[in-house]
Short mmCIF file of C-alpha atoms in Angstrom, two decimals:
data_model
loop_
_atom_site.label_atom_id
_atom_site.label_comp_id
_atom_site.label_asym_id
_atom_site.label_seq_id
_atom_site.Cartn_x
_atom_site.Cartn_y
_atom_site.Cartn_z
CA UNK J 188 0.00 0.00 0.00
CA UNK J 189 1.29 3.21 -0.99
CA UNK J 190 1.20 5.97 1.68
CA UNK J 191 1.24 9.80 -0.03
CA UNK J 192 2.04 12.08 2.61
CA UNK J 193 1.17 16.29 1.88
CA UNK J 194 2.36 19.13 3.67
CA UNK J 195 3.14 22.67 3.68
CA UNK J 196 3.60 25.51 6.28
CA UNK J 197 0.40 26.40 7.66
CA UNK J 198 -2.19 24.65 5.92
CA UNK J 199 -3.47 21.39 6.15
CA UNK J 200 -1.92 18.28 6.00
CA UNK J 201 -3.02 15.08 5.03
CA UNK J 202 -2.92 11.17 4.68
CA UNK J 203 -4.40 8.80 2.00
CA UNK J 204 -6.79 11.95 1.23
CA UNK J 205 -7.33 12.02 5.25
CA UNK J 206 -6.52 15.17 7.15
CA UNK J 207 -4.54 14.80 9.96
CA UNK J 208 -2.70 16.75 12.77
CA UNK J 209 1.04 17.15 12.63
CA UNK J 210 3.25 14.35 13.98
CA UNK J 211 3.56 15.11 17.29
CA UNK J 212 7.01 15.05 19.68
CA UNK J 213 7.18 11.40 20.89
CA UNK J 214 8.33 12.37 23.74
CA UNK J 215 5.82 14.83 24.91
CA UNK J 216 2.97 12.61 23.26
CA UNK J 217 4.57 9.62 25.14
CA UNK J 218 4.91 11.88 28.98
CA UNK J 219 1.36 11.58 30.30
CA UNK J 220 -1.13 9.38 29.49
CA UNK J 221 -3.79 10.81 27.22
CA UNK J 222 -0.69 11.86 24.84
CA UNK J 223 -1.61 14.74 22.73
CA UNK J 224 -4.45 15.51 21.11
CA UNK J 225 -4.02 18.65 19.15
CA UNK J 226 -7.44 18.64 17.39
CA UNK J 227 -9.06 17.64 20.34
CA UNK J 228 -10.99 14.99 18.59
CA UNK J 229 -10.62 12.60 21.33
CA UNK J 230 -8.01 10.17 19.38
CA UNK J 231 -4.16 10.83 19.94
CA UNK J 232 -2.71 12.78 16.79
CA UNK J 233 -0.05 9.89 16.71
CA UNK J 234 -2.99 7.38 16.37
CA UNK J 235 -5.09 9.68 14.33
CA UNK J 236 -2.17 9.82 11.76
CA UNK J 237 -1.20 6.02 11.60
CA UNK J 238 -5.18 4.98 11.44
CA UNK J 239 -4.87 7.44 8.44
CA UNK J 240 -2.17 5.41 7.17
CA UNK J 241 -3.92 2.14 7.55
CA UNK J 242 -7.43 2.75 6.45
CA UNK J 243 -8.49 1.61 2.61
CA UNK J 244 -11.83 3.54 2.50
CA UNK J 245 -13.49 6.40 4.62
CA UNK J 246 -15.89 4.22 6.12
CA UNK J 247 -12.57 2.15 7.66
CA UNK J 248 -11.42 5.51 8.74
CA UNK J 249 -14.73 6.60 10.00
CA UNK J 250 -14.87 3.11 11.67
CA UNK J 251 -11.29 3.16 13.52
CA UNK J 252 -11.94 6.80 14.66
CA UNK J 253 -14.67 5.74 16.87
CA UNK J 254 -13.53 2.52 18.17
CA UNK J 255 -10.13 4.25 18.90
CA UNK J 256 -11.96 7.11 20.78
CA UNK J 257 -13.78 4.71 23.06
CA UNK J 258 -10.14 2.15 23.68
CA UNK J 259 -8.75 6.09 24.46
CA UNK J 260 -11.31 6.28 27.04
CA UNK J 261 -10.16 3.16 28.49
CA UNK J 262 -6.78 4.67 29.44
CA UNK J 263 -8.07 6.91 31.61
CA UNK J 264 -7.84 6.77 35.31
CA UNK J 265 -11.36 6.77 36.82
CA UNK J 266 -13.03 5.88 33.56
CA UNK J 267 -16.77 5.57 33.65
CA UNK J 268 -16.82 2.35 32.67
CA UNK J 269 -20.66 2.02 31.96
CA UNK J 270 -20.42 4.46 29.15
CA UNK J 271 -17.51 3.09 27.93
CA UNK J 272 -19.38 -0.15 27.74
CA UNK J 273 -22.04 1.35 25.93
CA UNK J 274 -19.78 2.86 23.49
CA UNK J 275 -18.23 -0.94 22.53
CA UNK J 276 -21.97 -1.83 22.31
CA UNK J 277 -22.41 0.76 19.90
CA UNK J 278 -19.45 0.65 17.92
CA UNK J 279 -20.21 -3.25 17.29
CA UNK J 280 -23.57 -2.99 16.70
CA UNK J 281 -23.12 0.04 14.25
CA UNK J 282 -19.79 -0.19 12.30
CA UNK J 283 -18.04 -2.56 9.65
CA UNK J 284 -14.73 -3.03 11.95
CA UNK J 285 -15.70 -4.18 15.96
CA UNK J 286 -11.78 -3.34 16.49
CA UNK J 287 -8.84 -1.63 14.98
CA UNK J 288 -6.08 -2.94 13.11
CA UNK J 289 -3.35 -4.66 15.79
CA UNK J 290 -0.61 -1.74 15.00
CA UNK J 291 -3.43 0.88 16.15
CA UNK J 292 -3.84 -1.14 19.15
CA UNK J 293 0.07 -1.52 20.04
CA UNK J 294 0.47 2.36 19.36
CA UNK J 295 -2.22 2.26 21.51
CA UNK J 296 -0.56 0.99 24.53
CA UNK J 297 2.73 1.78 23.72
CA UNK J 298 4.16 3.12 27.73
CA UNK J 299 3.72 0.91 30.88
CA UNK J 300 0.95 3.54 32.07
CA UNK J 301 -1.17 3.34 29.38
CA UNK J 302 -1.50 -0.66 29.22
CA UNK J 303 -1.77 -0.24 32.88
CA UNK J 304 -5.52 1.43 32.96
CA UNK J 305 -6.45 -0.14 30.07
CA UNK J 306 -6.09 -3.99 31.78
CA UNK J 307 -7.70 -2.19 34.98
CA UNK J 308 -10.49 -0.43 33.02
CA UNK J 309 -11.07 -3.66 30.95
CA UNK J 310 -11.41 -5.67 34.49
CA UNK J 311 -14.07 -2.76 35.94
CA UNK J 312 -15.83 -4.12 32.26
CA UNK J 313 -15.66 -7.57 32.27
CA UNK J 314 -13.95 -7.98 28.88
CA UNK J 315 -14.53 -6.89 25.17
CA UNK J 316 -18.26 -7.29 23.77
CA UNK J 317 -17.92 -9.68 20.38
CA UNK J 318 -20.48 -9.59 17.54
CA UNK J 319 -20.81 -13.71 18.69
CA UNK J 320 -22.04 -12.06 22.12
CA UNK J 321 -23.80 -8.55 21.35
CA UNK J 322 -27.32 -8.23 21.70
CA UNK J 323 -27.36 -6.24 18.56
CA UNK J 324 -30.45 -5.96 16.09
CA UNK J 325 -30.07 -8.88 13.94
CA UNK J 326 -27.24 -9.74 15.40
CA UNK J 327 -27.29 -13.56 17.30
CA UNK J 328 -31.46 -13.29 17.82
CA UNK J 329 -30.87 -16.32 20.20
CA UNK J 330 -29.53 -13.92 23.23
#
């Protein structure tokens, strides 16, 4: 897959035909947990960038971006689990991709901190919903 990368002072760069942020400092993005966030779109412009990278289609792009904003949610300390639970219901019940590719999810939990409150936000959970397990419309009628 060919990645085309455009950019120019001041204006807008972009990805595959996706607009992203600029690359940010790893080691700022990597100091805290939430990382930075420059567009405040709730997905890390490091994440934002390689998801543009990895997507084939806008609706894969579309797709990532909202399962990557609810896994960002589960690095945070004192998460309110319950939404976050909803949100995974959601996002499998309404979008082509129930997860994101494995390099989003290693980018993803790429410091000690950040897998840390994932695994304990995950426990507070009780796991990942599947599509074999969501109570989705049409979706495994038998639950």
């Amino acid at each position: 897959m060919a990645v085309f990368v455009l950019a120019s002072c001041g204006r807008q760069e972009f990805i595959n035909g996706f607009p992203v942020p600029p690359e940010p400092d790893p080691i700022l993005n990597n100091a805290t947990i939430a990382g930075i966030d420059t567009n405040h779109n709730g997905v890390r412009d490091d994440i934002e960038r390689e998801i543009a990278k990895i997507a084939i289609s806008y609706n894969d792009y579309n797709s990532y971006m909202e399962i990557q904003k609810t896994n960002e949610l589960l690095l945070m300390k004192n998460a309110d689990t319950v939404s976050i639970k909803n949100r995974m219901l959601h996002n499998t019940c309404n979008f082509s991709k129930s997860d994101v590719p494995p390099e989003i999810t290693e980018l993803t939990l790429n410091t000690e901190y950040r897998k840390f409150f994932f695994l304990e936000n995950m426990k507070h959970i009780g796991g990942l919903m599947t599509p074999e397990l969501s109570p989705c419309p049409g979706v495994n009628n038998d639950l």
